[in-house]
Tab-separated table of C-alpha atoms in Angstrom:
chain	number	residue	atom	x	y	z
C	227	UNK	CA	-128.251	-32.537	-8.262
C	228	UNK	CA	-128.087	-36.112	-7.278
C	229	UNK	CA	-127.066	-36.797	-3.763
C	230	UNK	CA	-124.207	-39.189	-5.514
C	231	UNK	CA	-122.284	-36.093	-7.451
C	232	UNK	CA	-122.546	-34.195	-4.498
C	233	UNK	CA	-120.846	-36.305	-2.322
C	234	UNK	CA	-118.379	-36.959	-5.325
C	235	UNK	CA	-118.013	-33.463	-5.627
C	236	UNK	CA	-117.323	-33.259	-1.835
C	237	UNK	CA	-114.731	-35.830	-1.867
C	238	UNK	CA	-112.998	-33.907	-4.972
C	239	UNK	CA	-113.556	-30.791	-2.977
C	240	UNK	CA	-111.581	-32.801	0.030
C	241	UNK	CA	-108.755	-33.777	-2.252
C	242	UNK	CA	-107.966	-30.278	-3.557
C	243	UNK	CA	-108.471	-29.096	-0.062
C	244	UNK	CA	-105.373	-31.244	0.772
C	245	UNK	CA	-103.180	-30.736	-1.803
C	246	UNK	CA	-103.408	-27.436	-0.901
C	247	UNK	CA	-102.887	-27.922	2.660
C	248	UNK	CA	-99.885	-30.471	1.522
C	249	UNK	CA	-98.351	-27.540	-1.366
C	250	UNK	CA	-98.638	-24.940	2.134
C	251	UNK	CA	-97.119	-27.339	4.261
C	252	UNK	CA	-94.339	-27.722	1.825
C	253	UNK	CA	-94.185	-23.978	0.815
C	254	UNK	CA	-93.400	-23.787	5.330
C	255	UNK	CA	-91.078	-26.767	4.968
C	256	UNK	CA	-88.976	-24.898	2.116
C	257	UNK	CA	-89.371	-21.679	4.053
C	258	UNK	CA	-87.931	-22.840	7.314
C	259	UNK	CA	-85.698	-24.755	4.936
C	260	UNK	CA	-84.271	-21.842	3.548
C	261	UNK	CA	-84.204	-19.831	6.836
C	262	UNK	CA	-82.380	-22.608	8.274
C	263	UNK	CA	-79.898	-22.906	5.330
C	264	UNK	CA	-79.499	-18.927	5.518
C	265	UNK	CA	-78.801	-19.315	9.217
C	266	UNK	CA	-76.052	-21.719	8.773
C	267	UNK	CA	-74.467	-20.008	5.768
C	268	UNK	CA	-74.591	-17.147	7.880
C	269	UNK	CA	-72.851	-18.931	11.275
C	270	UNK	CA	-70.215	-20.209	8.440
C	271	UNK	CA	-69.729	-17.184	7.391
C	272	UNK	CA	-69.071	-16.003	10.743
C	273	UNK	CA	-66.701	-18.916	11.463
C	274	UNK	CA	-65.101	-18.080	8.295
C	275	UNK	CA	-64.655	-14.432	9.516
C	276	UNK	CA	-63.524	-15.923	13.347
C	277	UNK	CA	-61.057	-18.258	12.102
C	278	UNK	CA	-59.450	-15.091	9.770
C	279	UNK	CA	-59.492	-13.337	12.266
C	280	UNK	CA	-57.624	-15.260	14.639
C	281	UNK	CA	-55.136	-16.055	11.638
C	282	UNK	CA	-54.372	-12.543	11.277
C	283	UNK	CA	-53.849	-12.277	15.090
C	284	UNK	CA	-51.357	-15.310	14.539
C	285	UNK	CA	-49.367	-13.983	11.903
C	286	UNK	CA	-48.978	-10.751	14.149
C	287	UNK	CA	-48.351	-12.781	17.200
C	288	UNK	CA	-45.701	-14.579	15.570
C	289	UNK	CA	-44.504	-11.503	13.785
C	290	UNK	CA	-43.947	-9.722	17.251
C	291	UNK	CA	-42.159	-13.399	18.349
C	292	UNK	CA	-39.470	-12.458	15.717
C	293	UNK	CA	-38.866	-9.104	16.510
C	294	UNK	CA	-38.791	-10.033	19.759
C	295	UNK	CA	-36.215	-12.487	19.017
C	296	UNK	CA	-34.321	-10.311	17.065
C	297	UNK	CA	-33.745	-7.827	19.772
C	298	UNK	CA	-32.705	-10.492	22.288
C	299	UNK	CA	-30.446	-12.097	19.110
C	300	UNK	CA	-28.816	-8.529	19.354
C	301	UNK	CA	-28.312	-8.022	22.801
C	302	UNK	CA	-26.637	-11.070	23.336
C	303	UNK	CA	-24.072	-10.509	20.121
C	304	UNK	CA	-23.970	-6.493	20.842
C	305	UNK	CA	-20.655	-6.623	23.259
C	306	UNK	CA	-18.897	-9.399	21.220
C	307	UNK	CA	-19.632	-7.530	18.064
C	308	UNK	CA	-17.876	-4.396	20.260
C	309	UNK	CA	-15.115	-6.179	21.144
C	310	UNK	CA	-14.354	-7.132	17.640
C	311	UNK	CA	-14.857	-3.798	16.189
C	312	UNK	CA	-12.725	-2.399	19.040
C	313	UNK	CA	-9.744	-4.875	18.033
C	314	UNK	CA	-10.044	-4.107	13.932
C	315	UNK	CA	-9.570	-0.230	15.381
C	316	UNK	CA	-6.953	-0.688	17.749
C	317	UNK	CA	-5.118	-3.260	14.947
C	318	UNK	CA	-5.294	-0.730	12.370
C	319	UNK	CA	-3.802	2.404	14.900
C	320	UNK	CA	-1.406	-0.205	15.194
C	321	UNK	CA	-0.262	-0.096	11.525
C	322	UNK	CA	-1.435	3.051	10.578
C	323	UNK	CA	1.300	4.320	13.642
C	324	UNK	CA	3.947	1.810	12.636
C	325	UNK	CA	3.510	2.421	9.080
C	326	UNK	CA	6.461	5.326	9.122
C	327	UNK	CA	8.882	2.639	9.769
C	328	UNK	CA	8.136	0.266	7.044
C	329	UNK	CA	10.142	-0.477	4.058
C	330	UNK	CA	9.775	-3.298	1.487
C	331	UNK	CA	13.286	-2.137	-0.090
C	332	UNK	CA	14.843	-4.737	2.260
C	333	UNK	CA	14.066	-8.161	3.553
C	334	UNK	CA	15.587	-9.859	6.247
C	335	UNK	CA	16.333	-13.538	6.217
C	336	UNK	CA	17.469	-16.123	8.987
C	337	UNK	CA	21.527	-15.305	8.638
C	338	UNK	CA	21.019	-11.924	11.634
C	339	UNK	CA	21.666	-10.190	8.471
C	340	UNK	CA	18.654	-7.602	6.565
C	341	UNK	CA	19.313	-7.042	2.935
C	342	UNK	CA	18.780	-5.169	-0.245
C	343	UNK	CA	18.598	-8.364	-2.099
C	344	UNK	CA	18.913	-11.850	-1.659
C	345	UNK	CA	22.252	-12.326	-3.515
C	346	UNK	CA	24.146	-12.475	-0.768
C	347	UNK	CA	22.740	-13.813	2.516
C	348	UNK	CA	25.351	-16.039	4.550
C	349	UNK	CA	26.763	-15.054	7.989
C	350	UNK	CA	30.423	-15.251	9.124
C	351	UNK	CA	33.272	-13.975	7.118
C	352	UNK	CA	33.187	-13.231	3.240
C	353	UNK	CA	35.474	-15.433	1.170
C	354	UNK	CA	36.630	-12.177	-0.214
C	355	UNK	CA	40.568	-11.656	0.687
C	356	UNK	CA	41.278	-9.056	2.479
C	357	UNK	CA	39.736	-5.797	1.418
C	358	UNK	CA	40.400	-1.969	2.100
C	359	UNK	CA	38.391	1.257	3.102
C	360	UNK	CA	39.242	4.373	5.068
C	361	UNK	CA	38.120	6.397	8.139
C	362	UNK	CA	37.249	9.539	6.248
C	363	UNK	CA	35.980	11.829	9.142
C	364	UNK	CA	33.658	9.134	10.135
C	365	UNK	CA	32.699	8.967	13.990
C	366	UNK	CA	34.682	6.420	15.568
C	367	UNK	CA	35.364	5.318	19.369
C	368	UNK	CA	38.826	4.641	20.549
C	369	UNK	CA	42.152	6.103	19.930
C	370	UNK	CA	43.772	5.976	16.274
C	371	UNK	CA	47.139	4.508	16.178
C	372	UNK	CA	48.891	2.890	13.548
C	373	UNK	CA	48.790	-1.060	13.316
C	374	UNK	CA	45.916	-0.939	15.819
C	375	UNK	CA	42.920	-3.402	15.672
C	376	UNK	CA	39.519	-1.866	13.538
C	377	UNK	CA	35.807	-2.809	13.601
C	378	UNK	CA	34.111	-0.920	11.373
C	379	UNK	CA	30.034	-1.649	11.395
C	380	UNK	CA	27.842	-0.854	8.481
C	381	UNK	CA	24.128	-0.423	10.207
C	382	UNK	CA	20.926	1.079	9.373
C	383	UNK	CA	18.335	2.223	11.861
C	384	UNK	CA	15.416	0.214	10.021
C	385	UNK	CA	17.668	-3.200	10.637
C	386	UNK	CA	16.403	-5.294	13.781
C	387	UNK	CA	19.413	-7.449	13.792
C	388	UNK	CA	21.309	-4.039	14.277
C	389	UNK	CA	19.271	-3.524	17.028
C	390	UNK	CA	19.785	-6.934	18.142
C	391	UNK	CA	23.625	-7.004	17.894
C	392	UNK	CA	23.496	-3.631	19.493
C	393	UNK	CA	21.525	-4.159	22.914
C	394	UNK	CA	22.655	-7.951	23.663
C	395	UNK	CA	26.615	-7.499	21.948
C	396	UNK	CA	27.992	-4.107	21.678
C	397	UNK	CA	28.235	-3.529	24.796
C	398	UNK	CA	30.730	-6.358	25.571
C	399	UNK	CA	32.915	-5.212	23.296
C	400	UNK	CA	32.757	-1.775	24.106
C	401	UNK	CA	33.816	-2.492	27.543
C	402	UNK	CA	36.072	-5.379	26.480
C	403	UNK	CA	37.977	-3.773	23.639
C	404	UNK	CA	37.168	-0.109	23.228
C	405	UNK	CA	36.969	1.396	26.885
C	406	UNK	CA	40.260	-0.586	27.639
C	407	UNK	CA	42.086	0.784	24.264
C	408	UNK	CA	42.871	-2.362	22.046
C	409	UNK	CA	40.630	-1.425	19.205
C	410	UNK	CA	38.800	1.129	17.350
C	411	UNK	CA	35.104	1.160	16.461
C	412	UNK	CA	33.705	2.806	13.522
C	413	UNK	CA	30.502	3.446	12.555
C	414	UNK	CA	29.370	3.479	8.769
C	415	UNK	CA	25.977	4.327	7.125
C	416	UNK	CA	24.477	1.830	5.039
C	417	UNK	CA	20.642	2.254	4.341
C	418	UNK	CA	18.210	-0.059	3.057
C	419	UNK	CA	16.276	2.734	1.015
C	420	UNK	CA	17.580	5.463	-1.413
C	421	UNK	CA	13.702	7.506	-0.651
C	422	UNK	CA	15.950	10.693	1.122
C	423	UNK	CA	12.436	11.649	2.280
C	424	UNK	CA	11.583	8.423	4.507
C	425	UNK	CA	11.831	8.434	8.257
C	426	UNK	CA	14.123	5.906	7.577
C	427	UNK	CA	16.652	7.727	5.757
C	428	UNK	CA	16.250	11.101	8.413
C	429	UNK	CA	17.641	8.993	10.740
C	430	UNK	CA	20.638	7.759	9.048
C	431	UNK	CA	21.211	11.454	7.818
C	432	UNK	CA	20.032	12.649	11.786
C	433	UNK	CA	23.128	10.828	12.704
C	434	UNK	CA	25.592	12.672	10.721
C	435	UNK	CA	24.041	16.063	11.425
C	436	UNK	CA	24.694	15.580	15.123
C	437	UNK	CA	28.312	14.007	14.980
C	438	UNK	CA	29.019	17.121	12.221
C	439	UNK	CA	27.063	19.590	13.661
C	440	UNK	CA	28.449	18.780	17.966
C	441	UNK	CA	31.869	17.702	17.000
C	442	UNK	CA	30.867	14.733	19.616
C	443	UNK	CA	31.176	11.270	19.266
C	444	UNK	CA	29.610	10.383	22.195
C	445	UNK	CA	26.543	12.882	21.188
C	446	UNK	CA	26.672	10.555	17.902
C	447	UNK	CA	26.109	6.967	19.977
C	448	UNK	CA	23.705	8.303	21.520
C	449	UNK	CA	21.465	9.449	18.883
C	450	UNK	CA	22.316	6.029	16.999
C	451	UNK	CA	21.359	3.946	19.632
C	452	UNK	CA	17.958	5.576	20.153
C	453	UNK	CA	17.055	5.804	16.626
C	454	UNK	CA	16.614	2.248	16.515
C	455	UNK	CA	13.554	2.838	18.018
C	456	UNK	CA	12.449	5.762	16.951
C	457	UNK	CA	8.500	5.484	15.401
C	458	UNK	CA	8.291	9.069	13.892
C	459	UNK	CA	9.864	12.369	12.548
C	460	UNK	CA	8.937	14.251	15.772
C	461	UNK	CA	10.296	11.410	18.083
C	462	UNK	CA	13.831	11.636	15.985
C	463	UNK	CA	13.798	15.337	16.767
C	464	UNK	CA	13.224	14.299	20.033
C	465	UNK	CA	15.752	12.454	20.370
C	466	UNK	CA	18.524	14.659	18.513
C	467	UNK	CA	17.532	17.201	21.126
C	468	UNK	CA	18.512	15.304	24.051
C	469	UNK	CA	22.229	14.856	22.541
C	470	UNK	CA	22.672	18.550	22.840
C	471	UNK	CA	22.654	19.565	19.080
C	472	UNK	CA	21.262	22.510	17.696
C	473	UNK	CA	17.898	22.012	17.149
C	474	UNK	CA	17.449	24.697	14.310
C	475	UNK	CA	20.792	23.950	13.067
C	476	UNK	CA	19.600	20.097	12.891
C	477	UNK	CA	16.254	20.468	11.548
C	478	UNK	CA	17.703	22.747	8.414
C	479	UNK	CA	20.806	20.021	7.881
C	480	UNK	CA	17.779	17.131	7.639
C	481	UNK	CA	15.461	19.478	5.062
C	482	UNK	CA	18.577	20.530	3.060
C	483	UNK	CA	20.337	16.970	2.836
C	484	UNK	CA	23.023	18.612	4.527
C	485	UNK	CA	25.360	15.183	4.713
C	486	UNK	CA	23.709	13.296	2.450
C	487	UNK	CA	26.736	12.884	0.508
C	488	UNK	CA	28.246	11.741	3.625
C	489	UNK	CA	25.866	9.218	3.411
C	490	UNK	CA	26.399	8.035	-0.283
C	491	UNK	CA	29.992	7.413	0.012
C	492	UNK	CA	29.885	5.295	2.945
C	493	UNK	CA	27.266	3.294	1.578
C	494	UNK	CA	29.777	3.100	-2.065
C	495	UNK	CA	32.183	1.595	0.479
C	496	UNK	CA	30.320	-0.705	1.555
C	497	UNK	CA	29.043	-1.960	-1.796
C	498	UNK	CA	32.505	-1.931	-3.198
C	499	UNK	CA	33.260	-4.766	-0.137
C	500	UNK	CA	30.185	-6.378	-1.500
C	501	UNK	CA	28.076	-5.599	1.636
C	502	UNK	CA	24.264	-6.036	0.451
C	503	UNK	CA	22.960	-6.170	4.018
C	504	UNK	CA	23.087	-4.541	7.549
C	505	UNK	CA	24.886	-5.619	10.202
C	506	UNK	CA	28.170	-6.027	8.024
C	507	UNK	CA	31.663	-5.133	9.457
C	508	UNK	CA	34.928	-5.133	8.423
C	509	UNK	CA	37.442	-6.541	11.175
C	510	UNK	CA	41.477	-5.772	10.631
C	511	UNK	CA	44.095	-3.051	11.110
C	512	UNK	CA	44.417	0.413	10.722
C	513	UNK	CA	47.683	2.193	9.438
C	514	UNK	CA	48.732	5.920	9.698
C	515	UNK	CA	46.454	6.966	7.345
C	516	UNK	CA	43.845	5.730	8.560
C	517	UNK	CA	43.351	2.799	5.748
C	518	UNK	CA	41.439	0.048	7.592
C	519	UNK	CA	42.271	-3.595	5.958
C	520	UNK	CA	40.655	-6.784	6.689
C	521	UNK	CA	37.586	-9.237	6.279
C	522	UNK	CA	34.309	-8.696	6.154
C	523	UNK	CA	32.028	-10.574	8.675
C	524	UNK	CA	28.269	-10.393	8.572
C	525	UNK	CA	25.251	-10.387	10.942
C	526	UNK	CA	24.447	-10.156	14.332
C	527	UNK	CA	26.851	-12.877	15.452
C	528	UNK	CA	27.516	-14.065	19.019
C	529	UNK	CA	29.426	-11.846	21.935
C	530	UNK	CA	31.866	-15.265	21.338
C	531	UNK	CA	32.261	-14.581	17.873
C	532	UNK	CA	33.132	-11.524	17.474
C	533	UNK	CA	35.747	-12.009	20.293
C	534	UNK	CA	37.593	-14.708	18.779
C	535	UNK	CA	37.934	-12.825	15.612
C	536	UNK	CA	39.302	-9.581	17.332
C	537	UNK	CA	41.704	-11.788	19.636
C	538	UNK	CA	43.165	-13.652	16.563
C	539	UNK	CA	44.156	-9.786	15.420
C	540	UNK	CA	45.363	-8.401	18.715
């Protein structure tokens, strides 16, 4: 072989000699290549795994921030939120203890008068004439005698103007005119309610059991002056016991309706004067027979009022 192919087969020998070396060089470039692509994919990775991790610990962090600010949210409202509870309970033993003495058969209206209906609500006399009812073994204070002055007072033990008229009037004209003789007082029952098994109506029959049942009129005041307020069926017995009566005599004249008839006819009379509401009296003179005639003046007028009627009859 010629010394000229030799050394061209030398220099070809060269060449593929470095492309080899070049293809190994680039077979380590691409190697460390990939090893240094796989080590970032894998620190990504793990950045991707950090940063869900601490999202996670977020989301619980702020989690726990709610709860936490729930709990202080409900210690701060806890003793208001009491308080309120505490008044709806007390409000309702309120009603629930008052209920007993409500009625919505009457209503009362701005005249000191409280009525069946509204038909008839003015104060002051009735442009009625004069009109005519009688004693009829109905308690009265004073002494009977023909030609004498009569106030006769229609009440019912529901009625707060009855209650009014009775703690800031009667008892001027007690002492003014019945203590010192110049009139008579009668008393007449005239309930709001026909429900004969209502506190309401106990009471207005309680009243007749202990004027019948003592004989007393005095025992009678009392027990209708204290069953204005009287809240339940054991406070009226209560308070019928203190006048003296009977108690089991009293307690079988309430469950039997006793005097409930009693009871009707005065309220008759009082319809037939065209009384619809409580406190209603009839002011004039009795005769003999104990036939009261006059006119009828209603609500819980003025002390001043009621004298100047009574004076013009004396």
């Amino acid at each position: 072989m010629s010394r000229r192919s030799k050394r061209k087969n030398s220099k070809k020998r060269e060449e593929i000699e470095e492309e080899v070396i070049e293809e190994e060089a680039i077979d380590e470039v691409s190697e460390e290549e990939e090893e240094v692509d796989d080590s970032v994919e894998e620190e990504i990775e793990e950045e991707d795994e950090k940063k869900e991790d601490d999202a996670e610990e977020e989301e619980e962090e702020e989690k726990e921030s709610d709860v936490k600010e729930i709990t202080i949210d409900m210690s701060t409202w806890g003793i208001p939120i009491a308080i309120i509870i505490a008044g709806i309970i007390i409000a309702l033993a309120v009603y629930f203890s008052n209920k007993s003495r409500t009625d919505t058969s009457s209503t009362y209206n701005n005249s000191g008068t409280q009525t069946v209906d509204n038909n008839n609500n003015d104060s002051g006399n009735k442009d009625n004439g004069s009109l005519s009812i009688n004693i009829d073994g109905d308690p009265y204070l004073g002494t009977l005698e023909n030609g004498k002055v009569a106030m006769v007072e229609f009440t019912d033990p529901f009625c707060g103007y009855c209650k009014r008229f009775h703690t800031q009037t009667f008892d001027s004209i007690k002492k003014d005119y019945i203590d010192t003789g110049k009139i008579i007082y009668v008393y007449k029952e005239f309930p709001l309610t026909n429900d004969k098994e209502s506190l309401r109506y106990h009471l207005v029959e309680g009243g007749e059991c202990v004027y019948r049942l003592t004989n007393n009129t005095e025992a009678f005041v009392k027990f209708h002056g204290g069953a204005f307020d009287v809240e339940s069926e054991d406070g009226m017995r209560t308070l019928a016991e203190s006048t003296g009566v009977d108690m089991t005599a009293f307690n079988e004249c309430i469950s039997n309706h006793t005097y409930a008839s009693e009871v009707s006819k005065d309220s008759e009379e009082g319809q037939n004067l065209g009384i619809s509401g409580t406190p209603s009296f009839l002011i004039g003179k009795v005769d003999a027979n104990g036939k009261i005639t006059g006119t009828v003046t209603v609500g819980a007028l003025s002390y001043s009022s009621f004298q100047s009627k009574l004076d013009a009859l004396l």
